[in-house]
Amino acid sequence: MPFGLNHAPQMYQRLVDNVLYGFLKISRSGDLGSTMDVFQAGPADDPDRPSVFERRSYIDDIMVATESWGQMCQTVEDLLEAYEKWNLSISVRKSFWGMSKVDYLGHRVSTEGLEANPEELK
């Protein structure tokens, strides 16, 4: 890793952003087209580009919200395909699928919105 491990989190975040932004460009026909490094055209939070799943990932934490179970299954399938194409893996033991309420980055996220994590308030 160039410049030592100090830059590992930023480099991994960039890799995940590239996977997810490229994921948005993968067509259903299987034609991958060109997977562009999103940082060639500017920062990832460029207002002209859509955000990742309407959200950003944080290092290895990715949260996807959908309206239905079928939509969630399709989104997860697409996500897993994108990870496979980039030769990345996801730990099934550390993953949560189809949850109505989840602790994410120190907050509890649900269909009602964002609230403080009760464990953090103790």
GROMACS .gro file of C-alpha atoms in nm:
model
  122
    1MET     CA    1   0.000   0.000   0.000
    2PRO     CA    2   0.158   0.330  -0.103
    3PHE     CA    3   0.240   0.569   0.181
    4GLY     CA    4   0.178   0.303   0.447
    5LEU     CA    5  -0.137   0.204   0.631
    6ASN     CA    6  -0.229   0.561   0.733
    7HIS     CA    7  -0.418   0.602   0.407
    8ALA     CA    8  -0.583   0.257   0.405
    9PRO     CA    9  -0.929   0.377   0.521
   10GLN     CA   10  -0.942   0.652   0.256
   11MET     CA   11  -0.826   0.414  -0.016
   12TYR     CA   12  -1.082   0.151   0.084
   13GLN     CA   13  -1.358   0.416   0.095
   14ARG     CA   14  -1.261   0.523  -0.256
   15LEU     CA   15  -1.274   0.162  -0.374
   16VAL     CA   16  -1.620   0.110  -0.222
   17ASP     CA   17  -1.743   0.439  -0.373
   18ASN     CA   18  -1.615   0.331  -0.714
   19VAL     CA   19  -1.791  -0.005  -0.679
   20LEU     CA   20  -2.119   0.157  -0.578
   21TYR     CA   21  -2.110   0.436  -0.836
   22GLY     CA   22  -2.018   0.179  -1.100
   23PHE     CA   23  -2.304  -0.034  -0.966
   24LEU     CA   24  -2.543   0.246  -1.060
   25LYS     CA   25  -2.416   0.228  -1.420
   26ILE     CA   26  -2.452  -0.150  -1.467
   27SER     CA   27  -2.739  -0.221  -1.705
   28ARG     CA   28  -2.972  -0.518  -1.667
   29SER     CA   29  -2.856  -0.653  -2.005
   30GLY     CA   30  -2.518  -0.734  -1.855
   31ASP     CA   31  -2.334  -0.475  -2.066
   32LEU     CA   32  -2.093  -0.320  -1.819
   33GLY     CA   33  -1.997  -0.028  -2.039
   34SER     CA   34  -1.718   0.170  -1.886
   35THR     CA   35  -1.670   0.180  -1.513
   36MET     CA   36  -1.529   0.524  -1.448
   37ASP     CA   37  -1.324   0.628  -1.149
   38VAL     CA   38  -1.571   0.882  -1.008
   39PHE     CA   39  -1.289   1.094  -0.873
   40GLN     CA   40  -1.153   1.168  -1.222
   41ALA     CA   41  -1.435   1.417  -1.272
   42GLY     CA   42  -1.424   1.567  -0.924
   43PRO     CA   43  -1.509   1.475  -0.565
   44ALA     CA   44  -1.762   1.201  -0.491
   45ASP     CA   45  -2.008   1.453  -0.351
   46ASP     CA   46  -2.028   1.640  -0.684
   47PRO     CA   47  -2.387   1.776  -0.690
   48ASP     CA   48  -2.435   1.668  -1.054
   49ARG     CA   49  -2.387   1.301  -0.965
   50PRO     CA   50  -2.646   1.088  -0.788
   51SER     CA   51  -2.549   0.969  -0.444
   52VAL     CA   52  -2.494   0.603  -0.370
   53PHE     CA   53  -2.837   0.443  -0.305
   54GLU     CA   54  -2.947   0.796  -0.211
   55ARG     CA   55  -2.686   0.764   0.067
   56ARG     CA   56  -2.310   0.732   0.108
   57SER     CA   57  -2.136   0.430   0.246
   58TYR     CA   58  -1.902   0.467   0.539
   59ILE     CA   59  -1.594   0.250   0.497
   60ASP     CA   60  -1.748  -0.100   0.511
   61ASP     CA   61  -2.095   0.001   0.636
   62ILE     CA   62  -2.351   0.015   0.356
   63MET     CA   63  -2.718   0.067   0.430
   64VAL     CA   64  -2.988   0.023   0.167
   65ALA     CA   65  -3.349   0.128   0.226
   66THR     CA   66  -3.625   0.000  -0.003
   67GLU     CA   67  -4.003   0.012  -0.015
   68SER     CA   68  -4.063  -0.362  -0.053
   69TRP     CA   69  -3.905  -0.701   0.011
   70GLY     CA   70  -3.878  -0.772  -0.363
   71GLN     CA   71  -3.704  -0.440  -0.424
   72MET     CA   72  -3.464  -0.511  -0.138
   73CYS     CA   73  -3.381  -0.857  -0.276
   74GLN     CA   74  -3.312  -0.710  -0.621
   75THR     CA   75  -3.095  -0.431  -0.479
   76VAL     CA   76  -2.894  -0.677  -0.267
   77GLU     CA   77  -2.852  -0.906  -0.569
   78ASP     CA   78  -2.723  -0.613  -0.776
   79LEU     CA   79  -2.492  -0.507  -0.493
   80LEU     CA   80  -2.349  -0.859  -0.461
   81GLU     CA   81  -2.296  -0.876  -0.839
   82ALA     CA   82  -2.107  -0.545  -0.828
   83TYR     CA   83  -1.890  -0.667  -0.540
   84GLU     CA   84  -1.819  -0.989  -0.729
   85LYS     CA   85  -1.716  -0.798  -1.042
   86TRP     CA   86  -1.468  -0.595  -0.833
   87ASN     CA   87  -1.344  -0.911  -0.653
   88LEU     CA   88  -1.460  -0.791  -0.311
   89SER     CA   89  -1.637  -0.994  -0.047
   90ILE     CA   90  -1.907  -0.928   0.209
   91SER     CA   91  -1.914  -1.107   0.543
   92VAL     CA   92  -2.250  -1.280   0.567
   93ARG     CA   93  -2.205  -1.326   0.944
   94LYS     CA   94  -2.168  -0.949   0.994
   95SER     CA   95  -2.451  -0.855   0.756
   96PHE     CA   96  -2.813  -0.779   0.837
   97TRP     CA   97  -3.076  -0.819   0.565
   98GLY     CA   98  -3.438  -0.703   0.561
   99MET     CA   99  -3.434  -0.531   0.900
  100SER     CA  100  -3.703  -0.272   0.981
  101LYS     CA  101  -3.476  -0.110   1.242
  102VAL     CA  102  -3.095  -0.104   1.238
  103ASP     CA  103  -2.812   0.057   1.434
  104TYR     CA  104  -2.599   0.250   1.185
  105LEU     CA  105  -2.305   0.476   1.268
  106GLY     CA  106  -2.417   0.528   1.627
  107HIS     CA  107  -2.783   0.596   1.544
  108ARG     CA  108  -3.093   0.382   1.521
  109VAL     CA  109  -3.247   0.406   1.175
  110SER     CA  110  -3.601   0.288   1.105
  111THR     CA  111  -3.906   0.369   0.895
  112GLU     CA  112  -3.991   0.631   1.160
  113GLY     CA  113  -3.660   0.808   1.097
  114LEU     CA  114  -3.340   0.862   1.292
  115GLU     CA  115  -3.315   0.834   1.670
  116ALA     CA  116  -3.045   0.805   1.932
  117ASN     CA  117  -2.916   0.456   1.993
  118PRO     CA  118  -3.048   0.349   2.339
  119GLU     CA  119  -2.722   0.164   2.410
  120GLU     CA  120  -2.528   0.489   2.364
  121LEU     CA  121  -2.754   0.676   2.610
  122LYS     CA  122  -2.675   0.450   2.907
   0.00000   0.00000   0.00000
